[in-house]
Coordinates of C-alpha atoms in Angstrom, one line a residue:
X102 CA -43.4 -47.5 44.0
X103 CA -44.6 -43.8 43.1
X104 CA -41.9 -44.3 40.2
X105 CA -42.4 -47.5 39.0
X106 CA -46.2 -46.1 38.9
X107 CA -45.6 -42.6 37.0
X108 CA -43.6 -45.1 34.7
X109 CA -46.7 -47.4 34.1
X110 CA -48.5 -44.4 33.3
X111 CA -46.5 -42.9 31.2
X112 CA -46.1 -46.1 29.1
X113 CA -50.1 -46.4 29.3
X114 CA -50.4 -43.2 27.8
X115 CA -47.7 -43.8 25.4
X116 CA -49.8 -46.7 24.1
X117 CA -53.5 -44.5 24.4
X118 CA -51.5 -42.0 22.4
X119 CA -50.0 -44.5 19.7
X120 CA -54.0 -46.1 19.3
X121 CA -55.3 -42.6 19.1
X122 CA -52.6 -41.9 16.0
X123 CA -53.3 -45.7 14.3
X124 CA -57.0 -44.6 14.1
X125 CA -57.9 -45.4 10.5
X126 CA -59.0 -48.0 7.8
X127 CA -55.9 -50.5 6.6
X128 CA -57.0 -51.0 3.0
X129 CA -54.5 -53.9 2.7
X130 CA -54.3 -56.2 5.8
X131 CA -51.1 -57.6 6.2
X132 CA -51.1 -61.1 6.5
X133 CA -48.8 -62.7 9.8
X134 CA -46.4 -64.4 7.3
X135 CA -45.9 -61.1 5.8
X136 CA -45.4 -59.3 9.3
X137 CA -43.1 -62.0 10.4
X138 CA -41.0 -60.8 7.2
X139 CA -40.9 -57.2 7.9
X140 CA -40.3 -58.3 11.9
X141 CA -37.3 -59.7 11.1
X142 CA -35.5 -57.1 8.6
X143 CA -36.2 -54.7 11.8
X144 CA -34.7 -57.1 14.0
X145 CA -31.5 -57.4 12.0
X146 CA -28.4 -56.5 13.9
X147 CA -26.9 -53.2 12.6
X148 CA -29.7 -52.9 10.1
X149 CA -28.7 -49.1 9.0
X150 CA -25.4 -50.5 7.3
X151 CA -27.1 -54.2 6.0
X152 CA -28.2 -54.1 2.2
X153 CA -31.2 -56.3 2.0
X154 CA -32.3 -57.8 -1.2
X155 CA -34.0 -54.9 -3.5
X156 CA -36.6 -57.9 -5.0
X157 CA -38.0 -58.5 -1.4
X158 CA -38.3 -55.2 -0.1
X159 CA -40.1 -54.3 -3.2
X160 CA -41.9 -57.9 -2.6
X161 CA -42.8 -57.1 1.1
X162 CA -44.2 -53.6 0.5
X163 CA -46.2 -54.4 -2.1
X164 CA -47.6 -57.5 0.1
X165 CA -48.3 -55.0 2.9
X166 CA -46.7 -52.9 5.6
X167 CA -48.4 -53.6 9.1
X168 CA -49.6 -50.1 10.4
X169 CA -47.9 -50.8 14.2
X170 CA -44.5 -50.9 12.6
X171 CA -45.2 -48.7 9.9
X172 CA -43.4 -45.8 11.4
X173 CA -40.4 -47.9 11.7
X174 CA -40.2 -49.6 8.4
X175 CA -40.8 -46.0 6.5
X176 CA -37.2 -45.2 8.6
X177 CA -35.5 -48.9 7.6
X178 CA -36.8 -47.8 3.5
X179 CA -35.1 -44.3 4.0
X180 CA -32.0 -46.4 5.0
X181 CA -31.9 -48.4 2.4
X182 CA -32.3 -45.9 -0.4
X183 CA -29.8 -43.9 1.5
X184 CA -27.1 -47.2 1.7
X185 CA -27.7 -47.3 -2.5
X186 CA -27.0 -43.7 -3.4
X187 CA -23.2 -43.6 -3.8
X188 CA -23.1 -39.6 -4.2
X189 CA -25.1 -38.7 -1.2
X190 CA -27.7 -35.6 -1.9
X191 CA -26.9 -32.2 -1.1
X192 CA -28.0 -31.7 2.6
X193 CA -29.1 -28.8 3.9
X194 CA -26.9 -26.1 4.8
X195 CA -28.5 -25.9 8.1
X196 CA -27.5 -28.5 10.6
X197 CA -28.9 -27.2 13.9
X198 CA -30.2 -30.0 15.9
X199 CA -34.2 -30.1 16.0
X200 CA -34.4 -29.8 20.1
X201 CA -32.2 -26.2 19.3
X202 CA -34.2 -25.2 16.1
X203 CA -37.4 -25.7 18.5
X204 CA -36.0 -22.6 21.1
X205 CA -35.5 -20.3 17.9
X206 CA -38.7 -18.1 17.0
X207 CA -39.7 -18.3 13.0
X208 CA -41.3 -15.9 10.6
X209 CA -43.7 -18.3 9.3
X210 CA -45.6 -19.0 12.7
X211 CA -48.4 -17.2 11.4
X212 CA -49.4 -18.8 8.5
X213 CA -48.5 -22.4 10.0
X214 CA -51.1 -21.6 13.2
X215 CA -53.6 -20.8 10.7
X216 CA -53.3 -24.3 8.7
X217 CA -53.1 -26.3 12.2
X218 CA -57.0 -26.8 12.4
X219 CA -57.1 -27.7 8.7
X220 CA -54.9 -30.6 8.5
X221 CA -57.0 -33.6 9.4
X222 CA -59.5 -32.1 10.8
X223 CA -61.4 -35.1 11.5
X224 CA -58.5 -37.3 13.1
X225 CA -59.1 -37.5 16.6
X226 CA -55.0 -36.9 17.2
X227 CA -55.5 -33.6 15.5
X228 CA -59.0 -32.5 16.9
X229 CA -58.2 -30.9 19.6
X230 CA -57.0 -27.1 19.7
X231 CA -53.6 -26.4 20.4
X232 CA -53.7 -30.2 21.7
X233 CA -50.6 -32.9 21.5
X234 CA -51.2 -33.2 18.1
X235 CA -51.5 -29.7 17.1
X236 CA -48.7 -28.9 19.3
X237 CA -46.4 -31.6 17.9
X238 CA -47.5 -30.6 13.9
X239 CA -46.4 -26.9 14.7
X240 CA -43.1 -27.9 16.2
X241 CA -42.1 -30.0 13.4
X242 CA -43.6 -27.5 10.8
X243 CA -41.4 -24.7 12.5
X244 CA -38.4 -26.4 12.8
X245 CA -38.1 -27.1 9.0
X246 CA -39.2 -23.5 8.6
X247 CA -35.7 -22.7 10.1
X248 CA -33.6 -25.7 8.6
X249 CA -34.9 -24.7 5.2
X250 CA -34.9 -20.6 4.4
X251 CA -35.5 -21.3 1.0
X252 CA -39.2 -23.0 1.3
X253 CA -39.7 -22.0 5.0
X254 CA -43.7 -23.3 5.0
X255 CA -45.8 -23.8 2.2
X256 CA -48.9 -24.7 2.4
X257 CA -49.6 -28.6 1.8
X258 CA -46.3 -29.2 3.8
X259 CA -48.3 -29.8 7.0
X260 CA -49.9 -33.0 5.9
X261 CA -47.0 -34.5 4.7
X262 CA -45.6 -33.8 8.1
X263 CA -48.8 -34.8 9.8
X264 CA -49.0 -38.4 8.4
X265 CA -45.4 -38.5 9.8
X266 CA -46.6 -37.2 12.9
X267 CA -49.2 -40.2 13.3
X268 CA -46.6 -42.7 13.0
X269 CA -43.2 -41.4 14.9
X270 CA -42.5 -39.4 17.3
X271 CA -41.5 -35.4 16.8
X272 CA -38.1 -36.2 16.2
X273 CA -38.2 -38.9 14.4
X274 CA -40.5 -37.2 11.8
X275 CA -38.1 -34.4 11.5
X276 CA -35.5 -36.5 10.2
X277 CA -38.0 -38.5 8.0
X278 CA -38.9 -34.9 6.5
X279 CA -35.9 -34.3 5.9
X280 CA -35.4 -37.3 4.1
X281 CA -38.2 -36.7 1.6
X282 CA -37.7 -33.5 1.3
X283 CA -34.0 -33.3 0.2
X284 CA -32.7 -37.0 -1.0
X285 CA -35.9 -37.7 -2.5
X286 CA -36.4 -34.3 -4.1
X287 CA -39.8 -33.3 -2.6
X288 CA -38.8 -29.6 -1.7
X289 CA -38.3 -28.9 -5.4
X290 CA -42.2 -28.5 -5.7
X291 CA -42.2 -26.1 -2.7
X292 CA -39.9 -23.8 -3.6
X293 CA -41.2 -19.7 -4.4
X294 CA -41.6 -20.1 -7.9
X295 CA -43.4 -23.5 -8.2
X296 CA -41.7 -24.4 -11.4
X297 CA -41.3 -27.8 -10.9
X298 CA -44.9 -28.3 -10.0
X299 CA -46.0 -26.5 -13.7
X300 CA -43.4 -29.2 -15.0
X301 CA -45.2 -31.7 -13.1
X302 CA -48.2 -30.5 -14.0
X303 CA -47.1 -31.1 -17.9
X304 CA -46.0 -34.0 -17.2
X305 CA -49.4 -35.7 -15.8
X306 CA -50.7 -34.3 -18.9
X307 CA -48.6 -35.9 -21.2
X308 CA -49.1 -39.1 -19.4
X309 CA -52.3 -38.7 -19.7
X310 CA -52.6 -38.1 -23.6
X311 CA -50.0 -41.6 -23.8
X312 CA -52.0 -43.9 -21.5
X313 CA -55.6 -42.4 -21.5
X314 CA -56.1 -40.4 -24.9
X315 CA -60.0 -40.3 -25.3
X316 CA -59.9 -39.2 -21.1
X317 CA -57.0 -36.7 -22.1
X318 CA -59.2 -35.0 -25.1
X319 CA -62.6 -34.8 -23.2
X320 CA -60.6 -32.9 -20.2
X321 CA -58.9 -30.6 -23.0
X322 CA -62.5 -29.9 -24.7
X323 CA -63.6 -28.4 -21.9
X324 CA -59.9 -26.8 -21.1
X325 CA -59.3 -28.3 -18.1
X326 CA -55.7 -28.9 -17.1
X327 CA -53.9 -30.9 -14.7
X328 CA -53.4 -27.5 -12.1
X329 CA -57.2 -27.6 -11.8
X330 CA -57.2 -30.9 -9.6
X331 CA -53.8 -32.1 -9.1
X332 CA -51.9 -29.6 -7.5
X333 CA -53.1 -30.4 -4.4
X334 CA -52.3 -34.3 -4.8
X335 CA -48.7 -33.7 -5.9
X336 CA -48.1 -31.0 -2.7
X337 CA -50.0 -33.2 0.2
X338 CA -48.6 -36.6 -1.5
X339 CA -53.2 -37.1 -1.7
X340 CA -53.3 -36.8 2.2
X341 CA -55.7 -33.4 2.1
X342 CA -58.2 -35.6 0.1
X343 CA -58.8 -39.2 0.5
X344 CA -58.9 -41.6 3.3
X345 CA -55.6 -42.2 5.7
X346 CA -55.3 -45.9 4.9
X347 CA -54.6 -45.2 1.2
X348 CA -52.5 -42.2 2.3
X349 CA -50.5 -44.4 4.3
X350 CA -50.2 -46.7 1.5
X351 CA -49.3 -44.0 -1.2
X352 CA -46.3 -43.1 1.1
X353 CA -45.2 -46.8 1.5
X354 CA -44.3 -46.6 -1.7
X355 CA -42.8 -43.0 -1.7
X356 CA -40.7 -43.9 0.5
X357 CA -39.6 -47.0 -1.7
X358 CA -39.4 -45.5 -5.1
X359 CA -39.6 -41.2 -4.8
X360 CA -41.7 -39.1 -6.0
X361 CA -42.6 -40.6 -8.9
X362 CA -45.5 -42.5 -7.4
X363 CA -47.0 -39.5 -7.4
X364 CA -47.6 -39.4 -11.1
X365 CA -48.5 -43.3 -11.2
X366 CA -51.2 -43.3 -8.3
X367 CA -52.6 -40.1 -10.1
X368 CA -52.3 -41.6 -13.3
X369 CA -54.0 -45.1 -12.3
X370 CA -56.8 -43.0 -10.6
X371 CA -57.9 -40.9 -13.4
X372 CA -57.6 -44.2 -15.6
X373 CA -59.6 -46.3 -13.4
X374 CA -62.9 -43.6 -12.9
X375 CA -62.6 -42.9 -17.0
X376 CA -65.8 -44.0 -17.5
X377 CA -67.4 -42.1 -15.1
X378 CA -65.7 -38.9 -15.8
X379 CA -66.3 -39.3 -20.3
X380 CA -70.1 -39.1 -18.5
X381 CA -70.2 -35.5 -17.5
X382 CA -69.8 -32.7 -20.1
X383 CA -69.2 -29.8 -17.9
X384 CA -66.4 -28.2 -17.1
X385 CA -67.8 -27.8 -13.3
X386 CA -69.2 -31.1 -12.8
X387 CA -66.2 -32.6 -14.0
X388 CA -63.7 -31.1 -11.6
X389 CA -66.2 -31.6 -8.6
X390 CA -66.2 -35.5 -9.6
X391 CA -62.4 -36.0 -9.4
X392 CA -62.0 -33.2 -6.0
X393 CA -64.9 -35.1 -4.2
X394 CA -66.1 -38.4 -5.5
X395 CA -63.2 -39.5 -7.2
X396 CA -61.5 -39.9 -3.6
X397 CA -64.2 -42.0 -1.8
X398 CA -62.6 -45.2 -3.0
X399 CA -63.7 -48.4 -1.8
X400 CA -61.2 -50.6 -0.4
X401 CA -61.1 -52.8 -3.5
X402 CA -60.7 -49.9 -5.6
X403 CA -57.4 -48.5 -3.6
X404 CA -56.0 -51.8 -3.4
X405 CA -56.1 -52.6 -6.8
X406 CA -54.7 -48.7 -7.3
X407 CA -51.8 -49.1 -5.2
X408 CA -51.4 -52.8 -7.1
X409 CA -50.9 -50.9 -10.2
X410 CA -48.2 -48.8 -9.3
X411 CA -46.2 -51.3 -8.0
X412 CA -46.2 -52.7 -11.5
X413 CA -45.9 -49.3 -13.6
X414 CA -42.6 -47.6 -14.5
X415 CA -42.8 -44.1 -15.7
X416 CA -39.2 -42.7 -15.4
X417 CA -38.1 -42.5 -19.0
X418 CA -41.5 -40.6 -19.7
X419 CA -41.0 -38.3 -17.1
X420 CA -37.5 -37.0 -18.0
X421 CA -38.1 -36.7 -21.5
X422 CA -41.8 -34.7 -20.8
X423 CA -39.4 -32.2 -18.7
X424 CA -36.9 -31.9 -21.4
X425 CA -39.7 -31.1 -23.9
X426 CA -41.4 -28.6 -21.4
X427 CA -38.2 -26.6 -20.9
X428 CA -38.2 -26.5 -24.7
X429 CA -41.5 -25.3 -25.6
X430 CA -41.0 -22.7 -22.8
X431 CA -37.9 -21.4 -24.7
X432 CA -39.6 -21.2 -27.5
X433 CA -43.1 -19.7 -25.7
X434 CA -41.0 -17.0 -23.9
X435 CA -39.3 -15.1 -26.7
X436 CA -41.2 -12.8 -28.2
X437 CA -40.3 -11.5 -31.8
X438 CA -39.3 -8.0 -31.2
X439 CA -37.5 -6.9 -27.8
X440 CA -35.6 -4.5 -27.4
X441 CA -31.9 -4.6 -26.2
X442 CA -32.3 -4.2 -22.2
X443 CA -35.3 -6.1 -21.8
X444 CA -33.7 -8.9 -24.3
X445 CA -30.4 -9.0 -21.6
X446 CA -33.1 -9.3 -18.8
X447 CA -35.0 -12.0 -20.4
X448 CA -31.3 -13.3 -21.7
X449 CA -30.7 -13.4 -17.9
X450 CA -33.7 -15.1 -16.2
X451 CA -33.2 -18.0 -18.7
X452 CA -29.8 -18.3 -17.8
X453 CA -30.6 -18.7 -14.3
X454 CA -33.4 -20.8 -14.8
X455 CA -30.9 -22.8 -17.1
X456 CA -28.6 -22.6 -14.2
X457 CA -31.1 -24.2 -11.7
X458 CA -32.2 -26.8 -14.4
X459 CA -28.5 -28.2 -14.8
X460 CA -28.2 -28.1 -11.2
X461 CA -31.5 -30.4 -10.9
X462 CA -30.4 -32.4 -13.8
X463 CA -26.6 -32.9 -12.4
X464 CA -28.3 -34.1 -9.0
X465 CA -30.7 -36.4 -11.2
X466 CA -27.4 -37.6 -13.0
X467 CA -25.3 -38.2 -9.9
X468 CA -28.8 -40.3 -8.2
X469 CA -28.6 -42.3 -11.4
X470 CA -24.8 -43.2 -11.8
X471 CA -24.6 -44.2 -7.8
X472 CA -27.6 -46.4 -9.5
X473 CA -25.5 -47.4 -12.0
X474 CA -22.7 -48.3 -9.8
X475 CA -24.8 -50.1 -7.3
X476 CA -26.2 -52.3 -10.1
X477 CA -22.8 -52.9 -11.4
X478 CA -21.5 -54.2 -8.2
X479 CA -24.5 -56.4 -7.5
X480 CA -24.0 -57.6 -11.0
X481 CA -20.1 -58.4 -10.4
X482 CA -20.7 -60.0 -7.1
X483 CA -23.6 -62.0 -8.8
X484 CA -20.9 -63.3 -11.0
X485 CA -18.7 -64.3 -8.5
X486 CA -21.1 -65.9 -7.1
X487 CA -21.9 -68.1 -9.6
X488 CA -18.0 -68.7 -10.1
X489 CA -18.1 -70.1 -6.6
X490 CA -20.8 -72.3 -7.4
X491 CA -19.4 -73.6 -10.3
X492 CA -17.2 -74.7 -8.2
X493 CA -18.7 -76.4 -5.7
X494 CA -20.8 -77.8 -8.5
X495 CA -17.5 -79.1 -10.0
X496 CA -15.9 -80.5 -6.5
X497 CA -19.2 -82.1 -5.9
X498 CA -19.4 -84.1 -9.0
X499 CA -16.1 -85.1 -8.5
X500 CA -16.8 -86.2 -5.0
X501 CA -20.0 -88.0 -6.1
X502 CA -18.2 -90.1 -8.7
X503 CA -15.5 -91.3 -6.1
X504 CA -18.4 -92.3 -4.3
X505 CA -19.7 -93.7 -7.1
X506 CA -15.5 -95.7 -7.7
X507 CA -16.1 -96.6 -3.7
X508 CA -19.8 -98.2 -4.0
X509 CA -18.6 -100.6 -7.3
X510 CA -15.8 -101.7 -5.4
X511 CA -17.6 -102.7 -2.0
X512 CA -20.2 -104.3 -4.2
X513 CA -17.2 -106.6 -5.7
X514 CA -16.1 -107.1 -2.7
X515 CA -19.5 -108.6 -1.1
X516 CA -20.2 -110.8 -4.6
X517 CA -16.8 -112.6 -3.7
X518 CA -17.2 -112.8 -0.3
X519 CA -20.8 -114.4 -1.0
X520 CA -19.0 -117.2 -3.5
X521 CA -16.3 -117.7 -1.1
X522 CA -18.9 -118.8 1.9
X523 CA -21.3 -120.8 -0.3
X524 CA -17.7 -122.7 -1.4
X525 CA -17.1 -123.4 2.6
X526 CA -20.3 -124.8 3.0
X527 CA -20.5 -127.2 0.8
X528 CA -17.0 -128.7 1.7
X529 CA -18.0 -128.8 5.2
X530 CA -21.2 -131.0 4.4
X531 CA -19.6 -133.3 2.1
X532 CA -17.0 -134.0 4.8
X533 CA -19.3 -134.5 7.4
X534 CA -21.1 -137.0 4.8
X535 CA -17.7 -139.3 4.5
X536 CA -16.5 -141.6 7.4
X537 CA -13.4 -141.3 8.5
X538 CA -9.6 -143.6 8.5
X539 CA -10.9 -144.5 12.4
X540 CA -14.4 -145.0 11.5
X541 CA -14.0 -147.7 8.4
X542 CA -11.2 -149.5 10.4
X543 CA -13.9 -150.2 13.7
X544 CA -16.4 -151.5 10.9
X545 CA -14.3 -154.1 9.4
X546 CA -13.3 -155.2 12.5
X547 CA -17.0 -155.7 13.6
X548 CA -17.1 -157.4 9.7
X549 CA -14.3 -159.7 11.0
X550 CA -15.7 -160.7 14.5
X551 CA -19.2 -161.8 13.1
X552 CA -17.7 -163.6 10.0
X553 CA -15.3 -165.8 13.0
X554 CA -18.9 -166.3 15.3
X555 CA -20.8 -167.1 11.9
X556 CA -17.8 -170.0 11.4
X557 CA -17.9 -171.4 14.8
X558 CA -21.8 -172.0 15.3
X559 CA -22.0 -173.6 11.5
X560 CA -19.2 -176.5 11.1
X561 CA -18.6 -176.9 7.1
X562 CA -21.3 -179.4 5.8
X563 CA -19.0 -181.4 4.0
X564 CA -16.4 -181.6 6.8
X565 CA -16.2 -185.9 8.1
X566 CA -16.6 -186.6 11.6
X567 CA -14.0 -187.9 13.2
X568 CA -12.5 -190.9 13.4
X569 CA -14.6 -192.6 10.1

């Protein structure tokens, strides 16, 4: 009993704990139907090795993910893109398992303790000093620390891991960090010299004079650029800033199309307040309406937000703005007289820079063939697909005209039976109208016997009587 007991109350707490984490706003309610969809996807047997339909995943997501299976659903996504990348990412070199990398000590402890108490501060799982949810944050943020040298902890990173944190266990979010962070890309940003967020940074810029000119002017007349108020929505995926149920929303669809939601939620917001923000001439006022009121969306506004990216597609734009950056910095970081040493040294940071550019670019190319390959597959087993049904198409005409053969002929065969029983009929009444052999020789006999009585009782008048 004192087992079964400590097991009830470990499972009650379990359940306190997972309300605690679930404590925020859904901005998109999924409807039952839609749960009943995602309910069975989970339930599928072997469900890491299934492909489901692209169409419906895309479909279901953009329908709504309910928040008691998010958690799990964000894991079945990661599998998925995994199951369509034929050249798999380049893991990490690091393959310690995250109960061992927990025992190891890091360097970074310092500076991840000091950013515990400001990652959701207001979230009751997080509230508490040094409580579960502290404690949890700093184990995961330590272990990556030691799986991943290179970035170790960068500042952002802990509320990408914390919205992970409020939907999985530790361990689970380990791996889901991992995910994001090497097969979709997302440690790129973090990296020491921040390069790829100043290309990023370009790039929103560039979107932003394609799709919003007039918005894209008024921010350049008063010289402000995207790193004034987007850096901190590309490196906390908007978590530091607006409220958890878009959050949760912006990383569904991380999780099912990359990083490159980042750009389209950003790009939808700035679009949508455009209005408001052509109304203030300042350069101050301006960035204090996009850091502070720009994120107190209403729940229509971040609906219809997160309904807009599901319908955008930005890719194209996004590789050729990072081609053209890398160019204009080439061109930007020559000056015209140098002498021989410091040209070499410049000669030899572009080189490497070039070097780390192809490297991204090759990754970027192998991501796109798998694509490639997966689409050409799907496209070849669509075909013989609809060779099969062709088929049955065919067989099935066939068998409806044989049908077709066997109903004529049954219908012959009832129109003569029909004549052939009317035929019988007849002949059987007119028989039974006409006497018989035996019946016309008993009525002439009866003829006879009263023509003799007839006779008898009426002598001939003109016969004599006798003896005159």
């Amino acid at each position: 009993m004192e087992r079964e007991n400590q097991k009830l109350q470990a499972s009650e707490s379990d359940l306190q704990n997972k309300r605690l984490k679930l404590d925020y706003e859904e901005i998109t309610p999924c409807l039952k139907e839609v749960t009943l969809v995602w309910e069975k996807m989970l339930g599928t047997p072997g469900r890491a090795k299934v492909k489901f339909d692209t169409e419906a995943i895309h479909a279901a997501v953009a329908q709504g993910v309910p928040r008691q299976h998010r958690g799990e659903i964000w894991k079945f996504l990661s599998e998925q893109y995994l199951l369509r990348q034929t050249v798999p990412s380049r893991p990490p070199t690091n393959h310690t398992p995250y109960k061992e990398l927990l025992k190891q000590l890091t360097s970074q402890q310092h500076a991840i303790l000091i950013d515990l108490g400001r990652t959701f501060p207001t979230h009751p799982y997080f509230q508490a000093q040094l409580g579960s949810g502290q404690l949890s944050l700093y184990n995961l943020l330590k272990a990556y620390s030691l799986l991943d040298p290179e970035v170790g902890y960068c500042q952002g990173l802990s509320f990408i891991a914390g919205v992970l944190l409020l939907h999985m266990g530790e361990e689970d979010a380990f791996n889901m960090l991992k995910f994001l962070m090497y097969d979709m890309g997302l440690r790129k940003q973090y990296r020491p010299d921040m390069i790829i967020l100043q290309i990023q940074m370009y790039q929103l810029s560039r979107l932003l004079h394609d799709y919003h000119r007039d918005l894209y002017s008024h921010l350049e007349q008063q010289e402000i650029g995207p790193s004034l108020y987007a850096t901190p929505w590309f490196l906390t995926a908007f978590a530091s800033h607006f409220p958890l149920g878009f959050v949760a929303r912006v990383f569904d669809m991380l999780f099912l199309q990359g990083s490159e939601v980042i750009f389209k939620v950003a790009l939808s917001l700035l679009g949508s307040h455009k209005p408001l923000i052509l109304q203030h001439e300042s350069l101050e006022s301006i960035v204090d309406f996009i850091k502070t009121t720009l994120p107190n969306l209403g729940l229509v506004q971040m609906e219809k937000t997160i309904n807009q990216v599901c319908e955008m597609d930005v890719s194209k734009q996004l590789q050729a703005y990072e081609v053209e950056y890398h160019v204009l910095q080439d061109e930007l970081d020559t000056p015209p007289t140098l002498n021989q040493q410091q040209r070499a040294a410049q000669l030899e940071r572009t080189n490497q820079s070039l070097r780390q550019q192809n490297l991204d670019l090759l990754e970027e190319l192998q991501v796109s063939h798998a694509r490639v390959c997966s689409l050409e597959s799907r496209v070849e087993a669509l075909a013989q697909s609809e060779v099969r049904l062709k088929e049955q198409v065919s067989a099935l005409e066939g068998e409806k005209q044989e049908l077709q053969s066997t109903v004529t002929r049954l219908q012959d065969l009832l129109s003569s039976l029909s004549i052939h029983t009317t035929t019988t009929t007849t002949t059987t009444e007119e028989h039974a109208l006409t006497p018989s052999h035996s019946e016309r020789h008993a009525a002439a006999v009866k003829v006879e016997v009263l023509a003799n009585r007839t006779v008898d009782s009426h002598p001939h008048p003109l016969a004599l009587p006798e003896g005159s």
